[in-house]
mmCIF file of C-alpha atoms in Angstrom:
data_model
loop_
_atom_site.group_PDB
_atom_site.id
_atom_site.type_symbol
_atom_site.label_atom_id
_atom_site.label_comp_id
_atom_site.label_asym_id
_atom_site.label_seq_id
_atom_site.Cartn_x
_atom_site.Cartn_y
_atom_site.Cartn_z
ATOM 1 C CA MET Z 194 1.739 22.404 3.005
ATOM 2 C CA ILE Z 195 5.378 22.442 1.949
ATOM 3 C CA MET Z 196 7.231 25.769 2.101
ATOM 4 C CA LYS Z 197 9.963 26.446 -0.452
ATOM 5 C CA ASP Z 198 12.985 28.671 0.011
ATOM 6 C CA LYS Z 199 11.671 31.128 -2.598
ATOM 7 C CA THR Z 200 10.722 34.465 -1.109
ATOM 8 C CA ILE Z 201 8.813 37.509 -2.259
ATOM 9 C CA LYS Z 202 10.333 40.892 -1.455
ATOM 10 C CA THR Z 203 7.942 43.603 -0.289
ATOM 11 C CA THR Z 204 8.681 47.302 0.110
ATOM 12 C CA PRO Z 205 7.262 50.046 2.337
ATOM 13 C CA ILE Z 206 4.269 51.937 0.973
ATOM 14 C CA SER Z 207 3.625 55.586 1.695
ATOM 15 C CA ILE Z 208 0.049 56.820 1.548
ATOM 16 C CA SER Z 209 -0.636 60.461 0.832
ATOM 17 C CA SER Z 210 -4.334 60.280 1.617
ATOM 18 C CA ALA Z 211 -6.652 57.513 2.714
ATOM 19 C CA SER Z 212 -9.225 58.501 0.098
ATOM 20 C CA SER Z 213 -6.885 58.350 -2.916
ATOM 21 C CA SER Z 214 -8.350 56.849 -6.050
ATOM 22 C CA THR Z 215 -7.277 53.416 -7.136
ATOM 23 C CA SER Z 216 -5.944 52.939 -10.611
ATOM 24 C CA SER Z 217 -5.839 49.129 -10.400
ATOM 25 C CA PRO Z 218 -6.448 46.402 -7.827
ATOM 26 C CA SER Z 219 -2.705 45.782 -7.589
ATOM 27 C CA SER Z 220 -1.883 49.419 -7.017
ATOM 28 C CA SER Z 221 0.000 49.657 -3.735
ATOM 29 C CA SER Z 222 -0.898 53.321 -3.207
ATOM 30 C CA SER Z 223 -4.558 52.394 -2.673
ATOM 31 C CA LEU Z 224 -3.874 50.646 0.628
ATOM 32 C CA PRO Z 225 -4.869 52.606 3.751
ATOM 33 C CA PHE Z 226 -1.722 51.417 5.584
ATOM 34 C CA SER Z 227 1.951 50.794 4.943
ATOM 35 C CA LEU Z 228 3.717 47.449 4.865
ATOM 36 C CA PRO Z 229 7.165 47.052 6.407
ATOM 37 C CA SER Z 230 10.000 45.760 4.288
ATOM 38 C CA MET Z 231 10.258 42.017 4.968
ATOM 39 C CA GLU Z 232 10.838 38.672 3.348
ATOM 40 C CA VAL Z 233 7.560 36.817 2.865
ATOM 41 C CA PRO Z 234 7.786 33.146 1.842
ATOM 42 C CA ALA Z 235 6.015 32.240 -1.375
ATOM 43 C CA ILE Z 236 3.531 29.471 -0.637
ATOM 44 C CA HIS Z 237 3.422 26.567 -3.061
ATOM 45 C CA ASN Z 238 2.545 22.987 -2.326
ATOM 46 C CA GLN Z 239 5.549 21.301 -3.945
ATOM 47 C CA LEU Z 240 5.213 17.531 -4.007
ATOM 48 C CA ALA Z 241 7.681 14.732 -4.592
ATOM 49 C CA ALA Z 242 6.522 11.636 -6.458
ATOM 50 C CA VAL Z 243 7.937 8.186 -5.779
ATOM 51 C CA LEU Z 244 7.224 5.953 -8.768
ATOM 52 C CA PHE Z 245 7.751 2.194 -8.494
ATOM 53 C CA LEU Z 246 8.382 0.260 -11.690
ATOM 54 C CA CYS Z 247 7.567 -3.289 -10.636
ATOM 55 C CA HIS Z 248 8.706 -5.596 -13.412
ATOM 56 C CA ASP Z 249 8.071 -8.593 -11.159
ATOM 57 C CA GLY Z 250 6.449 -7.157 -8.017
ATOM 58 C CA VAL Z 251 7.846 -5.302 -5.003
ATOM 59 C CA ARG Z 252 10.138 -7.654 -3.120
ATOM 60 C CA ASN Z 253 10.215 -5.537 0.051
ATOM 61 C CA ALA Z 254 6.626 -4.282 0.280
ATOM 62 C CA ALA Z 255 6.482 -4.535 4.089
ATOM 63 C CA LEU Z 256 9.707 -2.519 4.411
ATOM 64 C CA TRP Z 257 8.314 0.221 2.152
ATOM 65 C CA GLN Z 258 5.099 0.218 4.180
ATOM 66 C CA GLN Z 259 7.122 0.725 7.379
ATOM 67 C CA TRP Z 260 9.036 3.564 5.651
ATOM 68 C CA TYR Z 261 5.708 5.222 4.840
ATOM 69 C CA ASP Z 262 4.159 4.602 8.279
ATOM 70 C CA ASP Z 263 7.187 6.066 10.106
ATOM 71 C CA ALA Z 264 6.597 9.468 8.476
ATOM 72 C CA THR Z 265 4.398 12.184 9.912
ATOM 73 C CA SER Z 266 1.075 12.976 8.270
ATOM 74 C CA SER Z 267 2.434 16.270 6.902
ATOM 75 C CA GLU Z 268 5.383 14.417 5.353
ATOM 76 C CA ARG Z 269 3.046 11.840 3.807
ATOM 77 C CA ALA Z 270 0.976 14.700 2.365
ATOM 78 C CA GLY Z 271 4.091 15.949 0.548
ATOM 79 C CA VAL Z 272 4.736 12.704 -1.317
ATOM 80 C CA VAL Z 273 2.731 11.005 -4.044
ATOM 81 C CA VAL Z 274 3.288 7.248 -4.411
ATOM 82 C CA ARG Z 275 2.352 5.441 -7.621
ATOM 83 C CA TYR Z 276 3.331 2.029 -8.955
ATOM 84 C CA TRP Z 277 3.135 0.009 -12.138
ATOM 85 C CA ILE Z 278 3.247 -3.782 -12.441
ATOM 86 C CA ASP Z 279 4.005 -5.743 -15.583
ATOM 87 C CA ASP Z 280 1.174 -8.267 -15.415
ATOM 88 C CA ASN Z 281 3.002 -10.544 -17.865
ATOM 89 C CA HIS Z 282 5.873 -11.139 -15.406
ATOM 90 C CA THR Z 283 4.323 -10.757 -11.957
ATOM 91 C CA ASN Z 284 2.802 -13.777 -10.275
ATOM 92 C CA LYS Z 285 -0.432 -13.385 -8.323
ATOM 93 C CA ASP Z 286 1.255 -14.152 -4.963
ATOM 94 C CA ASP Z 287 3.502 -11.074 -5.326
ATOM 95 C CA VAL Z 288 0.505 -8.869 -6.114
ATOM 96 C CA GLN Z 289 -1.391 -10.359 -3.146
ATOM 97 C CA ALA Z 290 1.533 -9.582 -0.800
ATOM 98 C CA MET Z 291 1.608 -5.989 -2.064
ATOM 99 C CA SER Z 292 -2.151 -5.522 -1.661
ATOM 100 C CA GLY Z 293 -1.828 -5.909 2.115
ATOM 101 C CA CYS Z 294 0.181 -2.662 2.239
ATOM 102 C CA SER Z 295 -1.693 0.644 2.091
ATOM 103 C CA ILE Z 296 1.188 2.275 0.219
ATOM 104 C CA PHE Z 297 0.460 -0.138 -2.656
ATOM 105 C CA HIS Z 298 -3.303 0.311 -2.592
ATOM 106 C CA ALA Z 299 -5.068 -0.382 -5.893
ATOM 107 C CA SER Z 300 -5.911 3.322 -6.256
ATOM 108 C CA HIS Z 301 -2.158 4.080 -6.458
ATOM 109 C CA ARG Z 302 -1.636 1.709 -9.365
ATOM 110 C CA LEU Z 303 -1.019 3.084 -12.838
ATOM 111 C CA TYR Z 304 -2.425 0.923 -15.612
ATOM 112 C CA ILE Z 305 -0.136 1.142 -18.624
ATOM 113 C CA PRO Z 306 -0.582 -1.682 -21.141
ATOM 114 C CA ILE Z 307 3.058 -2.267 -22.067
ATOM 115 C CA HIS Z 308 4.935 -5.553 -21.970
ATOM 116 C CA THR Z 309 8.469 -4.809 -20.769
ATOM 117 C CA GLN Z 310 11.762 -6.581 -21.354
ATOM 118 C CA TRP Z 311 14.722 -5.871 -19.133
ATOM 119 C CA GLY Z 312 17.279 -3.646 -20.885
ATOM 120 C CA HIS Z 313 14.805 -2.823 -23.655
ATOM 121 C CA TYR Z 314 13.395 0.601 -24.544
ATOM 122 C CA SER Z 315 10.001 -0.526 -23.227
ATOM 123 C CA VAL Z 316 11.284 0.130 -19.665
ATOM 124 C CA VAL Z 317 12.094 3.737 -20.589
ATOM 125 C CA ASP Z 318 8.687 4.081 -22.227
ATOM 126 C CA VAL Z 319 6.910 2.880 -19.071
ATOM 127 C CA HIS Z 320 8.872 5.362 -16.927
ATOM 128 C CA ARG Z 321 8.032 8.190 -19.310
ATOM 129 C CA ARG Z 322 4.335 7.298 -19.224
ATOM 130 C CA MET Z 323 4.369 6.927 -15.422
ATOM 131 C CA VAL Z 324 5.758 10.447 -15.036
ATOM 132 C CA ALA Z 325 3.230 11.894 -17.498
ATOM 133 C CA LEU Z 326 0.233 10.121 -15.905
ATOM 134 C CA THR Z 327 1.231 11.041 -12.362
ATOM 135 C CA ALA Z 328 1.784 14.676 -13.306
ATOM 136 C CA GLN Z 329 -1.578 14.744 -15.088
ATOM 137 C CA GLN Z 330 -3.373 13.217 -12.074
ATOM 138 C CA CYS Z 331 -1.718 15.296 -9.350
ATOM 139 C CA ASN Z 332 -0.751 18.704 -10.723
ATOM 140 C CA SER Z 333 -3.206 21.496 -10.053
ATOM 141 C CA ARG Z 334 -3.114 25.167 -9.093
ATOM 142 C CA SER Z 335 -2.307 24.307 -5.482
ATOM 143 C CA ASN Z 336 -0.153 21.202 -6.064
ATOM 144 C CA THR Z 337 2.860 20.789 -8.288
ATOM 145 C CA ILE Z 338 5.066 17.734 -8.502
ATOM 146 C CA SER Z 339 8.539 19.203 -8.638
ATOM 147 C CA LEU Z 340 10.598 16.014 -8.411
ATOM 148 C CA PHE Z 341 10.098 12.404 -9.489
ATOM 149 C CA PHE Z 342 11.975 9.509 -7.886
ATOM 150 C CA LEU Z 343 12.006 6.354 -10.013
ATOM 151 C CA VAL Z 344 12.308 3.209 -7.916
ATOM 152 C CA SER Z 345 12.662 -0.432 -8.907
ATOM 153 C CA GLY Z 346 10.558 -3.135 -7.307
ATOM 154 C CA SER Z 347 13.716 -4.646 -5.818
ATOM 155 C CA CYS Z 348 14.903 -1.430 -4.114
ATOM 156 C CA VAL Z 349 14.870 -0.828 -0.358
ATOM 157 C CA PRO Z 350 14.423 2.586 1.310
ATOM 158 C CA VAL Z 351 17.690 4.038 2.623
ATOM 159 C CA LYS Z 352 16.449 7.605 3.192
ATOM 160 C CA PRO Z 353 13.446 8.562 5.320
ATOM 161 C CA LEU Z 354 10.345 9.920 3.611
ATOM 162 C CA SER Z 355 11.106 13.362 5.087
ATOM 163 C CA TRP Z 356 14.232 13.489 2.895
ATOM 164 C CA PHE Z 357 12.087 13.071 -0.240
ATOM 165 C CA VAL Z 358 9.806 15.893 0.914
ATOM 166 C CA ARG Z 359 12.752 18.240 1.547
ATOM 167 C CA GLN Z 360 14.100 17.591 -1.948
ATOM 168 C CA ALA Z 361 10.884 18.776 -3.621
#
């Protein structure tokens, strides 16, 4: 679970009698004890999403796999990885090389039927759809993707996965 810097301020409660009636479940005077004034961290599972747009495959799949494997399990739990491949441009050897890496498992693939052209609006449209699909798949009451990192298939990792988690 990722802890954010947001805090909830609590105040001391004075109780006049332990048998006082409660007006609502959130009424602080109904508690049979007092709470000290302290900063309590708000608990939210904030996730970061790393989205790969692979126009022609991931050129450094093994390097990205090492980047993922070097992280702790709690760091890996704080990051969602998804990728998209333009099937019209990617040869089967590139896809085969990616399939050997768990970070590029088939269950992480987003299927968006768009043919892209470099420098064309179709690339923006794929990114927009990737963000929307990932948010739809992963956001829930306990998980919220707070930051999306858009990565090209030709990029290499220069920051550790823990950095991505801290940014969320």
